[in-house]
PDB file of N, CA, C and O in Angstrom:
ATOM      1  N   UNK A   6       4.432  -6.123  -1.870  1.00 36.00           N
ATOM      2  CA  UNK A   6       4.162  -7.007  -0.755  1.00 36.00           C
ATOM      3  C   UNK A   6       2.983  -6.462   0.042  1.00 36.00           C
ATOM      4  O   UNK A   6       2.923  -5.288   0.408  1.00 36.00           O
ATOM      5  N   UNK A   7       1.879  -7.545   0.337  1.00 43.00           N
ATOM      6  CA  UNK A   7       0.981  -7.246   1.178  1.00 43.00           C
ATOM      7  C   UNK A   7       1.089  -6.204   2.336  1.00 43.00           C
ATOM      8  O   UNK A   7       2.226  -6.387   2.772  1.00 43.00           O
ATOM      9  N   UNK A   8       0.718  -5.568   2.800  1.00 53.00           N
ATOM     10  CA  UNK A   8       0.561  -5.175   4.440  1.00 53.00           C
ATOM     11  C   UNK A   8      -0.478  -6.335   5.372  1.00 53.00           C
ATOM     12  O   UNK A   8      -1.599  -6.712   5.027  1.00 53.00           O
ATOM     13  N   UNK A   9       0.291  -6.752   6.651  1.00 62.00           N
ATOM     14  CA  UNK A   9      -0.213  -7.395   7.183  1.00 62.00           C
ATOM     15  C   UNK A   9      -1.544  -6.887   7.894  1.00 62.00           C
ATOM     16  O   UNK A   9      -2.094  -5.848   7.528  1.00 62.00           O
ATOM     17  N   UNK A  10      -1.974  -7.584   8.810  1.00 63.00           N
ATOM     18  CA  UNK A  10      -3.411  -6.658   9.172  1.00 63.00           C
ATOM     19  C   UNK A  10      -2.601  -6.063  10.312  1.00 63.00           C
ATOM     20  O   UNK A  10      -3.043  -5.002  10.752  1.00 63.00           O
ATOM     21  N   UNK A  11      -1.683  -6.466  10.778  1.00 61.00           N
ATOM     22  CA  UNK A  11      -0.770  -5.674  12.368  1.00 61.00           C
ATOM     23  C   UNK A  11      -0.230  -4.598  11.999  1.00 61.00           C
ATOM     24  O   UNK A  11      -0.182  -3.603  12.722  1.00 61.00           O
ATOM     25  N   UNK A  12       0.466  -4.684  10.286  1.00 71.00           N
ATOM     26  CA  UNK A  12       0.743  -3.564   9.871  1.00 71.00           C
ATOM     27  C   UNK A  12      -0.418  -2.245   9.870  1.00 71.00           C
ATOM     28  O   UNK A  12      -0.416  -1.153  10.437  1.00 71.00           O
ATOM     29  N   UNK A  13      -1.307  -2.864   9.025  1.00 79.00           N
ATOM     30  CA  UNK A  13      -2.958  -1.838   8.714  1.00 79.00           C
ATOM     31  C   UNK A  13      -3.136  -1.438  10.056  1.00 79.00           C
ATOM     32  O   UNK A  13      -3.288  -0.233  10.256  1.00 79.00           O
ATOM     33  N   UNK A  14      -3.147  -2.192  10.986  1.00 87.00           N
ATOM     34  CA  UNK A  14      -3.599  -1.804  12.554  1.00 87.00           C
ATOM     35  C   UNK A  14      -2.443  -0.166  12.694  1.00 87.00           C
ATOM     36  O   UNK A  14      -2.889   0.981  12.665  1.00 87.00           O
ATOM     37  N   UNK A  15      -1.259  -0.467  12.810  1.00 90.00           N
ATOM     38  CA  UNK A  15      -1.079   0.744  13.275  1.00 90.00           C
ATOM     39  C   UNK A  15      -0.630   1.655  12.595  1.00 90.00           C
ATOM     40  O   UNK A  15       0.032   2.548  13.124  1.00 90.00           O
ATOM     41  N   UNK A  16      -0.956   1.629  10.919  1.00 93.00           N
ATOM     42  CA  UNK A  16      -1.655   2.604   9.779  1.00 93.00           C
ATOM     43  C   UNK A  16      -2.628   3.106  10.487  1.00 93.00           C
ATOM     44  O   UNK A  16      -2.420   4.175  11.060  1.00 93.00           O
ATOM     45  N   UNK A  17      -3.759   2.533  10.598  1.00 94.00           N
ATOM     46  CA  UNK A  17      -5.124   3.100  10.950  1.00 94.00           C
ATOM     47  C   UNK A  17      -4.854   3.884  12.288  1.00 94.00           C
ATOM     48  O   UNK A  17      -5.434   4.960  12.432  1.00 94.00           O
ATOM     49  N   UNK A  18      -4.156   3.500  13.114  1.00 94.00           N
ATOM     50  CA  UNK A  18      -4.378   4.021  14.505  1.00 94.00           C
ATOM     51  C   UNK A  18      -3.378   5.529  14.622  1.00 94.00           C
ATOM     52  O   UNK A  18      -3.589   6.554  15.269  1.00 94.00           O
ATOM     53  N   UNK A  19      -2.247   5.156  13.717  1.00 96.00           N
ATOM     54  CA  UNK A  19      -1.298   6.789  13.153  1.00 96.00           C
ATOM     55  C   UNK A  19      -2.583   7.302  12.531  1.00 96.00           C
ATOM     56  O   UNK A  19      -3.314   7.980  13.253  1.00 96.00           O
ATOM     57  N   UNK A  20      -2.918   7.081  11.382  1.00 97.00           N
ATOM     58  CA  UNK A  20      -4.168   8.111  10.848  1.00 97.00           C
ATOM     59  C   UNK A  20      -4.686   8.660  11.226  1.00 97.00           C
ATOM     60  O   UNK A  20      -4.594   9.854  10.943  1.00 97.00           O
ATOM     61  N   UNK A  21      -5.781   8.127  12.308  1.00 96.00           N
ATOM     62  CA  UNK A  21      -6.467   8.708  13.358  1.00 96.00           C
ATOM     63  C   UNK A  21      -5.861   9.344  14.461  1.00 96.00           C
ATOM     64  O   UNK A  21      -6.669  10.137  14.945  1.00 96.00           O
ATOM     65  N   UNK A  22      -4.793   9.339  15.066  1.00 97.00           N
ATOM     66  CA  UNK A  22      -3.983  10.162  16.065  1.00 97.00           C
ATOM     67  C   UNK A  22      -3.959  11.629  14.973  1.00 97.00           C
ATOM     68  O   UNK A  22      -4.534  12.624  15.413  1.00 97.00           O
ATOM     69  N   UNK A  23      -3.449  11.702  13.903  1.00 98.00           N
ATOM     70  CA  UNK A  23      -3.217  12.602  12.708  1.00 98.00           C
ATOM     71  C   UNK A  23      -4.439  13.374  12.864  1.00 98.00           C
ATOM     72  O   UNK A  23      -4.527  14.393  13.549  1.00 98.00           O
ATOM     73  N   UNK A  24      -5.562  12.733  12.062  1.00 98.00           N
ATOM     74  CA  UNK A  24      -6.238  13.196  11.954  1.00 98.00           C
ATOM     75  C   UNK A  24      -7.314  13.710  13.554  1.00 98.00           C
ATOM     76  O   UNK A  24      -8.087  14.648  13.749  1.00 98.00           O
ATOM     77  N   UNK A  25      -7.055  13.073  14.032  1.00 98.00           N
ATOM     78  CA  UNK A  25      -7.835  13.854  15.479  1.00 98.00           C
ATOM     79  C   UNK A  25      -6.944  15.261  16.052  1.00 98.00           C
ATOM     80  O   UNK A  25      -7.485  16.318  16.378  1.00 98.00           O
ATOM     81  N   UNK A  26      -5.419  14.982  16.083  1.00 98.00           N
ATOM     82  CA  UNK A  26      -4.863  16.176  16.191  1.00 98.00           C
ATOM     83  C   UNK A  26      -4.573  17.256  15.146  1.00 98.00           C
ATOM     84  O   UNK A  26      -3.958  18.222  15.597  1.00 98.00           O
ATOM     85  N   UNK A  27      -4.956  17.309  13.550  1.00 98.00           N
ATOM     86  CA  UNK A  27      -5.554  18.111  12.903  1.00 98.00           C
ATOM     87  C   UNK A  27      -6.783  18.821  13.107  1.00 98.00           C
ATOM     88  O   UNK A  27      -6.853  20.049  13.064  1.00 98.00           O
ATOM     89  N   UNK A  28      -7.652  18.137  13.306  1.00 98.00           N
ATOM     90  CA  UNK A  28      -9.150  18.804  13.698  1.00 98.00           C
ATOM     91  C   UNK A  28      -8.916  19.407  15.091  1.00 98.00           C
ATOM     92  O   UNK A  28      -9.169  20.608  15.178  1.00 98.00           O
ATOM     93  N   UNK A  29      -8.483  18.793  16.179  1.00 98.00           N
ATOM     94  CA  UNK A  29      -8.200  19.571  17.496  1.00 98.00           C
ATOM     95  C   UNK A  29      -7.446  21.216  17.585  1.00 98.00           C
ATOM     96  O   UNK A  29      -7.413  22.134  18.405  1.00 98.00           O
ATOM     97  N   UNK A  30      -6.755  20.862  15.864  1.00 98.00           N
ATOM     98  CA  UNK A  30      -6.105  22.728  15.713  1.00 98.00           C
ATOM     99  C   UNK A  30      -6.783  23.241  14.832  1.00 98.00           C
ATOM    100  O   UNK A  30      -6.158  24.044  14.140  1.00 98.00           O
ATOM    101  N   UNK A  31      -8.255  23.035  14.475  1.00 98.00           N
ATOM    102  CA  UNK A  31      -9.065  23.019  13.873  1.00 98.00           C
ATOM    103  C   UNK A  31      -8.442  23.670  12.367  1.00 98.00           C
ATOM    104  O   UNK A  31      -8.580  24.862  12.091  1.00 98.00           O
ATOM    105  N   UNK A  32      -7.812  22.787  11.546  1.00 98.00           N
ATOM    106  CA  UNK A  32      -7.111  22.725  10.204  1.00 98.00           C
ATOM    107  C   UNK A  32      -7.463  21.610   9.110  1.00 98.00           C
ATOM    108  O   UNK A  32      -7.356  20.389   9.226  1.00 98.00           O
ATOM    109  N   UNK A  33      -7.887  22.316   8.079  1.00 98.00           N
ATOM    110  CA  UNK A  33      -8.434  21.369   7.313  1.00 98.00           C
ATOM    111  C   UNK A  33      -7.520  20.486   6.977  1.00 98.00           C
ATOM    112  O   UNK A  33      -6.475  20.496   7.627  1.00 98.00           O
ATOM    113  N   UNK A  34      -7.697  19.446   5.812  1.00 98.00           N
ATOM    114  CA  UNK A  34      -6.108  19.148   5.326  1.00 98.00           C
ATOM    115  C   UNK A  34      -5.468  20.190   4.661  1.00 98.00           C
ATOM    116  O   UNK A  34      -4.294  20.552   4.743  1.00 98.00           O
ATOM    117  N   UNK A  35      -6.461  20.662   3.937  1.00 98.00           N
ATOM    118  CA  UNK A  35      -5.425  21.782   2.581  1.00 98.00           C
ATOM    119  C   UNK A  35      -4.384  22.593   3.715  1.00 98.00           C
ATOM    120  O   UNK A  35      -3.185  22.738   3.476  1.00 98.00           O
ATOM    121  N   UNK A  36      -4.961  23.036   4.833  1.00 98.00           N
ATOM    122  CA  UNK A  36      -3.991  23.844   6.036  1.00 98.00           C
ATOM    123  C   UNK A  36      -2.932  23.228   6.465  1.00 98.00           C
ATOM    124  O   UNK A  36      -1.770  23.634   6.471  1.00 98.00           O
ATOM    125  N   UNK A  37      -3.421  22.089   6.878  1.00 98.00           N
ATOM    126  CA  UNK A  37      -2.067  20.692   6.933  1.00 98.00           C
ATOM    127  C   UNK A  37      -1.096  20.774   6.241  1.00 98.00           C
ATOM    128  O   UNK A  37       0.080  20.737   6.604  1.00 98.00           O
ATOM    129  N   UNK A  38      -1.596  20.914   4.988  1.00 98.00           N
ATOM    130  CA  UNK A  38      -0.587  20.224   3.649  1.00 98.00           C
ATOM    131  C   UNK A  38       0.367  21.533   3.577  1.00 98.00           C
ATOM    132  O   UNK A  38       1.595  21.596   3.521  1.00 98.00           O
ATOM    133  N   UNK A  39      -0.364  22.296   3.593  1.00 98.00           N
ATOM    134  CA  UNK A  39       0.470  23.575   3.618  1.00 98.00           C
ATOM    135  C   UNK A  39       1.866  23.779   4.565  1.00 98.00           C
ATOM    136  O   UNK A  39       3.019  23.982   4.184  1.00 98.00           O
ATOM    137  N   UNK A  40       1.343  23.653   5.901  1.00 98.00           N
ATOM    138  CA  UNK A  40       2.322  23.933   6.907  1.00 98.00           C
ATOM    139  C   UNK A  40       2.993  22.545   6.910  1.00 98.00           C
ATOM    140  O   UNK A  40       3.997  22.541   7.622  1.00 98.00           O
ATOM    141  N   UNK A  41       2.728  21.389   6.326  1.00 98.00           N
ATOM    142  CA  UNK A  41       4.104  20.595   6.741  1.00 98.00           C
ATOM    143  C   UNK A  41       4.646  20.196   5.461  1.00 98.00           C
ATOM    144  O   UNK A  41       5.297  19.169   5.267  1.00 98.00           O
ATOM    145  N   UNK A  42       4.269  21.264   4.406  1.00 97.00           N
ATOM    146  CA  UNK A  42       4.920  21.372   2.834  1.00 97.00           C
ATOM    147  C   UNK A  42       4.942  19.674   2.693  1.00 97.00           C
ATOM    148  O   UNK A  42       5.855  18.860   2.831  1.00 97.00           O
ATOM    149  N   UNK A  43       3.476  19.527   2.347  1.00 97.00           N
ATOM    150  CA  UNK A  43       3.052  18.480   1.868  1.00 97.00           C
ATOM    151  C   UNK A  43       1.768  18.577   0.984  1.00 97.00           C
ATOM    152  O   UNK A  43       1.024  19.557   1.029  1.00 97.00           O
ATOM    153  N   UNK A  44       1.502  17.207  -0.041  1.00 97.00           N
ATOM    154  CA  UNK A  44       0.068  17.744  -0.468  1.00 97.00           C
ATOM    155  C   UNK A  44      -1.419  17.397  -0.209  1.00 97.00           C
ATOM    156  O   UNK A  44      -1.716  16.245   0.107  1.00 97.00           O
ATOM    157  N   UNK A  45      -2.082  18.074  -0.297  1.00 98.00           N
ATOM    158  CA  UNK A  45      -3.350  17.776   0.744  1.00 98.00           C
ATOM    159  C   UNK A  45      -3.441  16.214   0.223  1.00 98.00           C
ATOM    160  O   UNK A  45      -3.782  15.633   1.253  1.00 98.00           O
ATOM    161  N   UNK A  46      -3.325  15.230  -0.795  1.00 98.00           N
ATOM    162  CA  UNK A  46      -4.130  14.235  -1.097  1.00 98.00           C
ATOM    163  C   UNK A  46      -2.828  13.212  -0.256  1.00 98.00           C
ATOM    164  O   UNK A  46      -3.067  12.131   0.283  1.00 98.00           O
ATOM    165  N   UNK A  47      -1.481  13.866  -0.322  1.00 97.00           N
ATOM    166  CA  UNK A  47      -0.646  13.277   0.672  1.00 97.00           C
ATOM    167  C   UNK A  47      -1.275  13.160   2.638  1.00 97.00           C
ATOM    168  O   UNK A  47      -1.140  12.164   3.349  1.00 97.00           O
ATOM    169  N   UNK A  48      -1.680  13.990   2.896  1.00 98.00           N
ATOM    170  CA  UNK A  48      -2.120  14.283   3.860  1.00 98.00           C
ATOM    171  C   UNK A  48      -3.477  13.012   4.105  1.00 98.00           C
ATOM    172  O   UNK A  48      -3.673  12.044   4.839  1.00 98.00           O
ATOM    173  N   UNK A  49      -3.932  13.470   3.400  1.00 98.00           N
ATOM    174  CA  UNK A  49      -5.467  12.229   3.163  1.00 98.00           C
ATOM    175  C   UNK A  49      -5.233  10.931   3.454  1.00 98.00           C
ATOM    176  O   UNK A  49      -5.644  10.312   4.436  1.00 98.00           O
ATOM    177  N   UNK A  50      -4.312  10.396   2.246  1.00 97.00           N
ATOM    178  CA  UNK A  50      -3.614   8.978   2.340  1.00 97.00           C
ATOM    179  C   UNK A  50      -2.856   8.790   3.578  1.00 97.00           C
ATOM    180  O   UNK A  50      -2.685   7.653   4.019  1.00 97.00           O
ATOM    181  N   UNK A  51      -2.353   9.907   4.217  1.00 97.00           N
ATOM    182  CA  UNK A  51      -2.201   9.337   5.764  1.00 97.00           C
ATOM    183  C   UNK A  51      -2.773   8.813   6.796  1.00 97.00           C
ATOM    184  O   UNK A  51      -2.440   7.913   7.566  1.00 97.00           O
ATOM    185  N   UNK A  52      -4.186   9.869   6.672  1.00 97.00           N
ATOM    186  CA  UNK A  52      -5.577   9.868   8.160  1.00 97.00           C
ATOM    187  C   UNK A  52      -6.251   8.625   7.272  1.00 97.00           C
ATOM    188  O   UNK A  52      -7.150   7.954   7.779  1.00 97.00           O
ATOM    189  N   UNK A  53      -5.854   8.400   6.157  1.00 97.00           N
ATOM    190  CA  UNK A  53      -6.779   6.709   5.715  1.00 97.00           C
ATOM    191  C   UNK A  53      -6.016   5.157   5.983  1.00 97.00           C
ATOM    192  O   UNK A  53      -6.541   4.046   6.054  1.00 97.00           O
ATOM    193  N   UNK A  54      -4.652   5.537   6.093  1.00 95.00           N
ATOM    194  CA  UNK A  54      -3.849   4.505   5.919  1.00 95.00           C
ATOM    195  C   UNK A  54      -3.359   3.542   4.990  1.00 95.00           C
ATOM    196  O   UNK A  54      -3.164   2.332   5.102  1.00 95.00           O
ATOM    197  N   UNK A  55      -3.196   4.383   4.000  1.00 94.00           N
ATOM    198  CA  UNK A  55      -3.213   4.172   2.731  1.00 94.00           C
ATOM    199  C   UNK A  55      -1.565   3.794   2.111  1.00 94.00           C
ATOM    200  O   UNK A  55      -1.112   3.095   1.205  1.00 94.00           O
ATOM    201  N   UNK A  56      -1.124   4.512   2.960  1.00 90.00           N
ATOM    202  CA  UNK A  56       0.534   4.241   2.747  1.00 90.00           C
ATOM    203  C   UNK A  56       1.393   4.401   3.937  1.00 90.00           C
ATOM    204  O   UNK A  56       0.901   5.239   4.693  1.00 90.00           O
ATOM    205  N   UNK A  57       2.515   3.894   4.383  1.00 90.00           N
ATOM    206  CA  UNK A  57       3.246   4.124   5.301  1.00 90.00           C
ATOM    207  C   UNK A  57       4.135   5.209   5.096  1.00 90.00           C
ATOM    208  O   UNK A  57       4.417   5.382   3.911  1.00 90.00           O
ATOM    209  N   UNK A  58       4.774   6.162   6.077  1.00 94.00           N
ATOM    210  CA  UNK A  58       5.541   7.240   5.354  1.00 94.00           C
ATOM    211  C   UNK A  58       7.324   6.917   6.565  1.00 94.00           C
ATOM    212  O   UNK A  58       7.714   6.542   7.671  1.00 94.00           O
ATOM    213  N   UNK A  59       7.675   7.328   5.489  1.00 95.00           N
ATOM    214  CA  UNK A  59       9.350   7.872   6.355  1.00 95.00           C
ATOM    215  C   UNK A  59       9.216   9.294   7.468  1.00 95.00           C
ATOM    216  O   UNK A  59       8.377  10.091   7.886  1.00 95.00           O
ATOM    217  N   UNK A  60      10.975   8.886   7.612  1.00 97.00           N
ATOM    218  CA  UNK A  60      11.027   9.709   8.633  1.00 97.00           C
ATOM    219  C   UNK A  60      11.013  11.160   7.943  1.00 97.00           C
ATOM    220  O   UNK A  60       9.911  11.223   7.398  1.00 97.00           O
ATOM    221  N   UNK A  61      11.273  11.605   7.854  1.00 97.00           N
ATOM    222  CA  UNK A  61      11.280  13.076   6.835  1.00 97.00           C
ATOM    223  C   UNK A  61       9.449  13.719   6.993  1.00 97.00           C
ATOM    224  O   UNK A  61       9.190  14.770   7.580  1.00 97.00           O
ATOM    225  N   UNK A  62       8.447  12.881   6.379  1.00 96.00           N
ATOM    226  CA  UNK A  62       7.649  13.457   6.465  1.00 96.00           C
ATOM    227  C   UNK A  62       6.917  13.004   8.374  1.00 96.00           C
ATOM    228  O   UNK A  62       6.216  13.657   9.147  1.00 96.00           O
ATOM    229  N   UNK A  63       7.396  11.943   8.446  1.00 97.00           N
ATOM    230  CA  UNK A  63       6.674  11.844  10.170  1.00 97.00           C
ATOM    231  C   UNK A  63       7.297  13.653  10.639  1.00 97.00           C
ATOM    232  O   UNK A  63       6.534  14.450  11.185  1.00 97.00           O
ATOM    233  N   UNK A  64       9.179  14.102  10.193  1.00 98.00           N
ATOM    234  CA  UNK A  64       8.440  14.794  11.205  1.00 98.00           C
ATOM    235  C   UNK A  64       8.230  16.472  10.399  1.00 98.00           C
ATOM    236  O   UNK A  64       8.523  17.569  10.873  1.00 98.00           O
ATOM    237  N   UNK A  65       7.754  16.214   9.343  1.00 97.00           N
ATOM    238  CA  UNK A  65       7.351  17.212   8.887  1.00 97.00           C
ATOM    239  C   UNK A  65       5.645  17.255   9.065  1.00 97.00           C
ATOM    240  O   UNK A  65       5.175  18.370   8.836  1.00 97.00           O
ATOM    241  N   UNK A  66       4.645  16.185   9.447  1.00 98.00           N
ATOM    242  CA  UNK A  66       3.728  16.117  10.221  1.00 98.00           C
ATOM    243  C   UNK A  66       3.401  17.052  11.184  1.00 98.00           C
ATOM    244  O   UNK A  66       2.559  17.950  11.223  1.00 98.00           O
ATOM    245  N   UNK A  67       4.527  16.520  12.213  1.00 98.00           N
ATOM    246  CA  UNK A  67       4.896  16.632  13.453  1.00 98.00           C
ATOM    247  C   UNK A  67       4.497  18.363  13.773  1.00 98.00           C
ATOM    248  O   UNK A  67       3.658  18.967  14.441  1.00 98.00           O
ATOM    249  N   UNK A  68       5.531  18.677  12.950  1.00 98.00           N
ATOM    250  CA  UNK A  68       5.601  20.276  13.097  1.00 98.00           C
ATOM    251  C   UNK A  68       4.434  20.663  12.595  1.00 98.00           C
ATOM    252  O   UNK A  68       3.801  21.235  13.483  1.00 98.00           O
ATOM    253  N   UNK A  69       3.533  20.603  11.053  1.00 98.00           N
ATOM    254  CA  UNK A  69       2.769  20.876  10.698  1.00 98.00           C
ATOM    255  C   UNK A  69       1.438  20.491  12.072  1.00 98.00           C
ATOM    256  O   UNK A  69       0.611  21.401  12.136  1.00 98.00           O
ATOM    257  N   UNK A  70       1.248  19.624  12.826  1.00 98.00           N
ATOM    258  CA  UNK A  70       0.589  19.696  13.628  1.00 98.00           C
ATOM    259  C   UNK A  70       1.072  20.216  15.103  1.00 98.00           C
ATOM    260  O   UNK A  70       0.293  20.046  16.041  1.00 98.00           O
ATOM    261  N   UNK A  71       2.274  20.815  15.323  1.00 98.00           N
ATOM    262  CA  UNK A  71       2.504  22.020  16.057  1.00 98.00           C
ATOM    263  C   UNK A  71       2.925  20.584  17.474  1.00 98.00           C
ATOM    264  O   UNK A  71       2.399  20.711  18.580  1.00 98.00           O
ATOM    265  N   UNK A  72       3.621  19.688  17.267  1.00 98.00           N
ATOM    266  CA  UNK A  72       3.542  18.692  18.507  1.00 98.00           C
ATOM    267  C   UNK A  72       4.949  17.765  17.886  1.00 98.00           C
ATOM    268  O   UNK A  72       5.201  17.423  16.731  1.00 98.00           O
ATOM    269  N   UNK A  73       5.762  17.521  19.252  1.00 97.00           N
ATOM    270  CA  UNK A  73       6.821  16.677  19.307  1.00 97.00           C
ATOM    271  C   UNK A  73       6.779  15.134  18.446  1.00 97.00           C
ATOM    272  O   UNK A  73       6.207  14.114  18.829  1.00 97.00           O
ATOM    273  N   UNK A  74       7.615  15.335  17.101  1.00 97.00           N
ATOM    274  CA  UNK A  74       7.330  13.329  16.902  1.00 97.00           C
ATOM    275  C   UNK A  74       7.329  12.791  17.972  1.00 97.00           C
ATOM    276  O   UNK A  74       6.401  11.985  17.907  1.00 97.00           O
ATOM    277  N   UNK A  75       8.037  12.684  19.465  1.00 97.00           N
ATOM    278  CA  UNK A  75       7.795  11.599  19.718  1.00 97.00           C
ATOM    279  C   UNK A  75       6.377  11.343  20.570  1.00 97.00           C
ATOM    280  O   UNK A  75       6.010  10.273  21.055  1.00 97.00           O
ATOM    281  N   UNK A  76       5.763  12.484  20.608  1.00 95.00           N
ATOM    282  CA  UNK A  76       3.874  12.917  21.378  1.00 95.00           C
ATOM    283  C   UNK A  76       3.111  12.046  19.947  1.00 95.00           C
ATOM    284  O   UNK A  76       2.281  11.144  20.064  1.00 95.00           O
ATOM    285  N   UNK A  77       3.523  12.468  18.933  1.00 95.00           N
ATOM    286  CA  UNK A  77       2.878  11.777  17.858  1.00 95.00           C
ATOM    287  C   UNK A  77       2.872  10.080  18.075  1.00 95.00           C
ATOM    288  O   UNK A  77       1.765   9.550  17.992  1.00 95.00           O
ATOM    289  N   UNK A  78       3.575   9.555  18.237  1.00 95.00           N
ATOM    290  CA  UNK A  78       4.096   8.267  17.819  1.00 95.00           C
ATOM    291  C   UNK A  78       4.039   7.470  19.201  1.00 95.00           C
ATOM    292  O   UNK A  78       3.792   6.269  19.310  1.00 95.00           O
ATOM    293  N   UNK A  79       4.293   8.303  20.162  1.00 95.00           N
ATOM    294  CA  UNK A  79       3.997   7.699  21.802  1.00 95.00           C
ATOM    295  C   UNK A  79       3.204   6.569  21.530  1.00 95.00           C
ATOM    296  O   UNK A  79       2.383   6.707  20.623  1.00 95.00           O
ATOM    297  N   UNK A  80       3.257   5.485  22.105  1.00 92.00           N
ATOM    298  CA  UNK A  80       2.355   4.287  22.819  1.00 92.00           C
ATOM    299  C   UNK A  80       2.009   3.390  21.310  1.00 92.00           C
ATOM    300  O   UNK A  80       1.386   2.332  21.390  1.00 92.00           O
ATOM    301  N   UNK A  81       2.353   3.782  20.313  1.00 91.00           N
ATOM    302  CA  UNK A  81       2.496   3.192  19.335  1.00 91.00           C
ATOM    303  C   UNK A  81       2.911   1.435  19.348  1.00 91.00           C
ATOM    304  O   UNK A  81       3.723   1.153  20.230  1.00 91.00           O
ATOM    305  N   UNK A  82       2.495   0.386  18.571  1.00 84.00           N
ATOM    306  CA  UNK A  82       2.884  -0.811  19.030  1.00 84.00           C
ATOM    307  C   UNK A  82       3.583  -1.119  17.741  1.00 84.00           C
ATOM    308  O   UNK A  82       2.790  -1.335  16.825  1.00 84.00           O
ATOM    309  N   UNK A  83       4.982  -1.207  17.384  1.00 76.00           N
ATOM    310  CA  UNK A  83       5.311  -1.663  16.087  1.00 76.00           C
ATOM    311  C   UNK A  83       5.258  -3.478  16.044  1.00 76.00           C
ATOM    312  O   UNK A  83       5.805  -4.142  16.925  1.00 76.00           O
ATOM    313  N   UNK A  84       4.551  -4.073  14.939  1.00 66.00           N
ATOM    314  CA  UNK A  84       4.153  -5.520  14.796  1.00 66.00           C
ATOM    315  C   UNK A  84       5.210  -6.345  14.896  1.00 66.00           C
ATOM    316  O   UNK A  84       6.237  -6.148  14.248  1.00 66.00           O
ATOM    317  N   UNK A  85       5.046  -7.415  15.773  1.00 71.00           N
ATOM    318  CA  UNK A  85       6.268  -8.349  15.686  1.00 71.00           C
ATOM    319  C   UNK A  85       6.097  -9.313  14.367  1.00 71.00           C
ATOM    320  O   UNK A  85       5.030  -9.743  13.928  1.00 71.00           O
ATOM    321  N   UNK A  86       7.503  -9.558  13.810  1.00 67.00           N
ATOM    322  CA  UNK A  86       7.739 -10.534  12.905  1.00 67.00           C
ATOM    323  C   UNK A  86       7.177 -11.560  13.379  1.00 67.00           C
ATOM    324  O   UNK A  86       7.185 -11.812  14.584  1.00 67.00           O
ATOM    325  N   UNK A  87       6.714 -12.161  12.650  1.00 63.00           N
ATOM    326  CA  UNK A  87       6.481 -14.080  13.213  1.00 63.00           C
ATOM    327  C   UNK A  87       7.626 -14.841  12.514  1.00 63.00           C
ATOM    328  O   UNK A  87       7.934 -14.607  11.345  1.00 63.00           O
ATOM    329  N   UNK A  88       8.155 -15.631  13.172  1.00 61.00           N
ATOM    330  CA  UNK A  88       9.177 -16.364  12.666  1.00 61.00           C
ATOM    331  C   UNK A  88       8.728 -17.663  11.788  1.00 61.00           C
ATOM    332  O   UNK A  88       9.581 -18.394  11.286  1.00 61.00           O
TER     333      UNK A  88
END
């Protein structure tokens, strides 16, 4: 099933939270992948929005970027269904 573009929207906007608070602990991905025992091309497909992930790795993220899931995920807009 498609991803909607509301979906892609807050793919892209997790990615970039990710990836801005990776570079802010100045960690490549391979460093990423490491500390949240993940693999760097897993890591990648996140900061691109390439796939949506579960809870397990949100908060194995989390820790790997040294910050509370819910600091991660804050202000986040999940897409409303259209009926």
């Amino acid at each position: 099933m498609p991803r909607s573009a509301d979906n892609q929207t807050l793919l892209h906007t997790f990615g970039r939270r990710v990836r801005a608070r990776r570079l802010e602990l100045g960690l490549s991905q391979m460093a990423l992948a490491e500390a949240a025992g993940m693999s760097r091309n897993h890591i990648g497909c996140v900061e691109r929005a390439e796939l949506a992930i579960g809870l397990e790795t949100l908060v194995r993220l989390a820790d790997g970027l040294q910050i509370d899931v819910g600091a991660l995920v804050a202000g986040l807009e999940v897409p409303r269904r259209r009926p």
